C-alpha cells in the first residue's frame, strides 16, 4: 500500500543507507549477550553483557560487557618460544602482559582466568576494570603502558 511504501525507505543508493542508519539510531537497539564463548588449545574466552546503539554517544554505543580469558600464561609462553624463530610475534608479547596485569582474577570453567569489565559510557569514555581505555593505548612505549596498568590500583598485587 502507499502507507507502507512511505514508511519504508527506498532501497537505492547512499540515501537508503542513511535512512536505514537513521532508523536504527532512533530505535536504539540493544545487543544482549547471555553467553558467547570461544575455545582453542591455548585460550578460552567468554563474553556476557549488553551494548546499545546510541547516536548521542561519541562511540555510537553505550553499555557494559564482561570478558573472561583463561590461558594467558600459555599464550605468553607460546609467544616467547615462537618469537625466537618468528620475530613478528614479539610485538604481541606486551599486549598479553598488559592483559594479564589488567585483569581481575576469576574462574572460567575449571581453570583460573582473568576478568575484564568493559564499560562504554554515554559520554564516550570507555573503561576496562576502571582504567580508561586511553591510558591503555600504547604510545610506542611498551614499558610506560605496562607501568600504567601496574600502578592503576596500588592496593592490588598484579602478576605479569
mmCIF file of C-alpha atoms in Angstrom:
data_model
loop_
_atom_site.group_PDB
_atom_site.id
_atom_site.type_symbol
_atom_site.label_atom_id
_atom_site.label_comp_id
_atom_site.label_asym_id
_atom_site.label_seq_id
_atom_site.Cartn_x
_atom_site.Cartn_y
_atom_site.Cartn_z
ATOM 1 C CA UNK A 1 0.000 0.000 0.000
ATOM 2 C CA UNK A 2 1.013 3.651 -0.289
ATOM 3 C CA UNK A 3 1.259 3.977 3.506
ATOM 4 C CA UNK A 4 3.652 1.029 3.677
ATOM 5 C CA UNK A 5 5.831 2.347 0.869
ATOM 6 C CA UNK A 6 6.017 5.761 2.567
ATOM 7 C CA UNK A 7 7.182 4.102 5.820
ATOM 8 C CA UNK A 8 9.939 2.102 4.085
ATOM 9 C CA UNK A 9 12.935 3.959 2.649
ATOM 10 C CA UNK A 10 13.824 3.426 -0.972
ATOM 11 C CA UNK A 11 16.372 0.637 -1.340
ATOM 12 C CA UNK A 12 18.700 2.530 -3.647
ATOM 13 C CA UNK A 13 21.931 4.418 -3.179
ATOM 14 C CA UNK A 14 23.594 6.030 -0.186
ATOM 15 C CA UNK A 15 20.399 7.818 0.850
ATOM 16 C CA UNK A 16 18.769 4.441 1.552
ATOM 17 C CA UNK A 17 21.736 3.508 3.742
ATOM 18 C CA UNK A 18 21.486 6.831 5.569
ATOM 19 C CA UNK A 19 17.760 6.334 6.127
ATOM 20 C CA UNK A 20 18.308 2.833 7.491
ATOM 21 C CA UNK A 21 21.076 4.100 9.746
ATOM 22 C CA UNK A 22 18.771 6.868 10.970
ATOM 23 C CA UNK A 23 16.000 4.369 11.713
ATOM 24 C CA UNK A 24 18.440 2.162 13.629
ATOM 25 C CA UNK A 25 19.863 5.086 15.596
ATOM 26 C CA UNK A 26 16.393 6.324 16.519
ATOM 27 C CA UNK A 27 15.343 2.844 17.675
ATOM 28 C CA UNK A 28 18.498 2.425 19.831
ATOM 29 C CA UNK A 29 18.650 -1.370 19.554
ATOM 30 C CA UNK A 30 20.492 -3.320 22.229
ATOM 31 C CA UNK A 31 22.653 -6.348 21.605
ATOM 32 C CA UNK A 32 22.365 -8.620 24.630
ATOM 33 C CA UNK A 33 24.847 -11.445 25.010
ATOM 34 C CA UNK A 34 23.842 -14.106 27.526
ATOM 35 C CA UNK A 35 26.991 -16.086 26.862
ATOM 36 C CA UNK A 36 29.345 -16.166 23.927
ATOM 37 C CA UNK A 37 32.362 -18.422 24.173
ATOM 38 C CA UNK A 38 35.477 -19.250 22.211
ATOM 39 C CA UNK A 39 37.921 -22.039 22.920
ATOM 40 C CA UNK A 40 41.198 -23.184 21.393
ATOM 41 C CA UNK A 41 44.177 -25.257 22.514
ATOM 42 C CA UNK A 42 45.722 -22.280 24.304
ATOM 43 C CA UNK A 43 42.914 -19.971 25.298
ATOM 44 C CA UNK A 44 39.287 -19.974 26.383
ATOM 45 C CA UNK A 45 37.074 -16.858 26.417
ATOM 46 C CA UNK A 46 33.560 -15.964 27.468
ATOM 47 C CA UNK A 47 31.574 -12.776 26.981
ATOM 48 C CA UNK A 48 28.353 -11.562 28.607
ATOM 49 C CA UNK A 49 26.631 -8.185 28.721
ATOM 50 C CA UNK A 50 24.771 -5.708 26.571
ATOM 51 C CA UNK A 51 25.583 -2.788 24.269
ATOM 52 C CA UNK A 52 23.056 -0.266 22.972
ATOM 53 C CA UNK A 53 23.350 1.787 19.788
ATOM 54 C CA UNK A 54 23.317 5.437 20.900
ATOM 55 C CA UNK A 55 23.608 8.218 18.332
ATOM 56 C CA UNK A 56 24.332 10.765 21.077
ATOM 57 C CA UNK A 57 27.454 8.939 22.231
ATOM 58 C CA UNK A 58 30.784 9.723 20.538
ATOM 59 C CA UNK A 59 31.368 5.950 20.290
ATOM 60 C CA UNK A 60 27.822 5.422 18.930
ATOM 61 C CA UNK A 61 27.204 2.933 21.753
ATOM 62 C CA UNK A 62 26.848 2.548 25.490
ATOM 63 C CA UNK A 63 26.675 -0.439 27.785
ATOM 64 C CA UNK A 64 28.773 -2.968 29.620
ATOM 65 C CA UNK A 65 30.218 -6.389 28.920
ATOM 66 C CA UNK A 66 32.294 -8.802 30.946
ATOM 67 C CA UNK A 67 35.039 -10.700 29.173
ATOM 68 C CA UNK A 68 36.816 -13.649 30.807
ATOM 69 C CA UNK A 69 40.013 -15.085 29.349
ATOM 70 C CA UNK A 70 41.758 -18.261 30.518
ATOM 71 C CA UNK A 71 45.124 -19.351 29.153
ATOM 72 C CA UNK A 72 47.037 -16.067 29.013
ATOM 73 C CA UNK A 73 50.050 -17.673 30.686
ATOM 74 C CA UNK A 74 50.081 -20.350 27.984
ATOM 75 C CA UNK A 75 49.741 -17.708 25.259
ATOM 76 C CA UNK A 76 52.696 -15.782 26.743
ATOM 77 C CA UNK A 77 54.832 -18.962 26.859
ATOM 78 C CA UNK A 78 53.860 -19.804 23.286
ATOM 79 C CA UNK A 79 54.774 -16.310 22.072
ATOM 80 C CA UNK A 80 58.087 -16.375 23.969
ATOM 81 C CA UNK A 81 59.023 -19.690 22.345
ATOM 82 C CA UNK A 82 57.744 -18.975 18.833
ATOM 83 C CA UNK A 83 59.152 -15.432 18.679
ATOM 84 C CA UNK A 84 62.661 -16.930 18.733
ATOM 85 C CA UNK A 85 62.100 -18.076 15.160
ATOM 86 C CA UNK A 86 59.373 -15.613 14.112
ATOM 87 C CA UNK A 87 60.363 -12.102 15.221
ATOM 88 C CA UNK A 88 56.973 -10.653 14.225
ATOM 89 C CA UNK A 89 55.377 -12.419 17.219
ATOM 90 C CA UNK A 90 57.407 -10.329 19.686
ATOM 91 C CA UNK A 91 55.085 -7.369 19.161
ATOM 92 C CA UNK A 92 52.200 -9.316 20.733
ATOM 93 C CA UNK A 93 54.005 -10.090 23.997
ATOM 94 C CA UNK A 94 53.439 -6.649 25.611
ATOM 95 C CA UNK A 95 49.720 -6.894 24.836
ATOM 96 C CA UNK A 96 49.496 -10.241 26.661
ATOM 97 C CA UNK A 97 51.474 -8.803 29.586
ATOM 98 C CA UNK A 98 49.082 -5.850 29.818
ATOM 99 C CA UNK A 99 46.046 -8.149 29.608
ATOM 100 C CA UNK A 100 47.383 -10.314 32.427
ATOM 101 C CA UNK A 101 48.088 -7.270 34.584
ATOM 102 C CA UNK A 102 44.805 -5.527 33.935
ATOM 103 C CA UNK A 103 42.522 -8.489 34.542
ATOM 104 C CA UNK A 104 40.968 -9.410 37.866
ATOM 105 C CA UNK A 105 41.454 -12.987 38.997
ATOM 106 C CA UNK A 106 38.436 -15.229 38.374
ATOM 107 C CA UNK A 107 37.493 -18.726 37.204
ATOM 108 C CA UNK A 108 36.431 -19.871 33.757
ATOM 109 C CA UNK A 109 35.318 -23.454 33.640
ATOM 110 C CA UNK A 110 37.615 -25.338 35.969
ATOM 111 C CA UNK A 111 40.643 -23.102 35.446
ATOM 112 C CA UNK A 112 41.915 -19.734 36.536
ATOM 113 C CA UNK A 113 41.199 -16.783 34.305
ATOM 114 C CA UNK A 114 41.286 -13.011 34.096
ATOM 115 C CA UNK A 115 38.127 -10.921 34.021
ATOM 116 C CA UNK A 116 37.607 -7.585 32.294
ATOM 117 C CA UNK A 117 34.583 -5.396 32.986
ATOM 118 C CA UNK A 118 34.319 -3.135 29.950
ATOM 119 C CA UNK A 119 32.041 -0.136 30.320
ATOM 120 C CA UNK A 120 31.198 2.195 27.438
ATOM 121 C CA UNK A 121 29.607 5.318 28.895
ATOM 122 C CA UNK A 122 27.212 7.573 27.008
ATOM 123 C CA UNK A 123 29.849 10.350 27.104
ATOM 124 C CA UNK A 124 32.200 8.167 25.038
ATOM 125 C CA UNK A 125 34.522 7.175 27.864
ATOM 126 C CA UNK A 126 35.441 3.505 27.864
ATOM 127 C CA UNK A 127 36.962 1.808 30.877
ATOM 128 C CA UNK A 128 38.338 -1.668 31.416
ATOM 129 C CA UNK A 129 38.238 -2.670 35.074
ATOM 130 C CA UNK A 130 38.122 1.029 35.920
ATOM 131 C CA UNK A 131 41.120 2.004 33.795
ATOM 132 C CA UNK A 132 40.373 4.479 30.994
ATOM 133 C CA UNK A 133 40.898 2.973 27.534
ATOM 134 C CA UNK A 134 43.020 5.980 26.535
ATOM 135 C CA UNK A 135 45.517 5.176 29.312
ATOM 136 C CA UNK A 136 45.906 1.667 27.918
ATOM 137 C CA UNK A 137 46.628 2.677 24.347
ATOM 138 C CA UNK A 138 50.286 2.079 23.628
ATOM 139 C CA UNK A 139 52.104 5.255 22.774
ATOM 140 C CA UNK A 140 55.028 3.339 21.358
ATOM 141 C CA UNK A 141 56.455 2.979 24.862
ATOM 142 C CA UNK A 142 55.509 -0.534 25.985
ATOM 143 C CA UNK A 143 57.063 -0.128 29.448
ATOM 144 C CA UNK A 144 55.014 3.032 30.043
ATOM 145 C CA UNK A 145 51.814 1.149 29.199
ATOM 146 C CA UNK A 146 52.716 -1.754 31.488
ATOM 147 C CA UNK A 147 53.542 0.702 34.308
ATOM 148 C CA UNK A 148 50.150 2.386 33.837
ATOM 149 C CA UNK A 149 48.492 -0.961 34.459
ATOM 150 C CA UNK A 150 50.786 -1.782 37.397
ATOM 151 C CA UNK A 151 50.068 1.499 39.197
ATOM 152 C CA UNK A 152 46.349 1.891 38.475
ATOM 153 C CA UNK A 153 45.390 0.059 41.657
ATOM 154 C CA UNK A 154 48.175 0.238 44.223
ATOM 155 C CA UNK A 155 46.246 -1.907 46.738
ATOM 156 C CA UNK A 156 46.130 -4.944 44.447
ATOM 157 C CA UNK A 157 49.090 -7.073 43.511
ATOM 158 C CA UNK A 158 49.326 -7.810 39.817
ATOM 159 C CA UNK A 159 51.179 -10.711 38.225
ATOM 160 C CA UNK A 160 52.867 -10.290 34.859
#
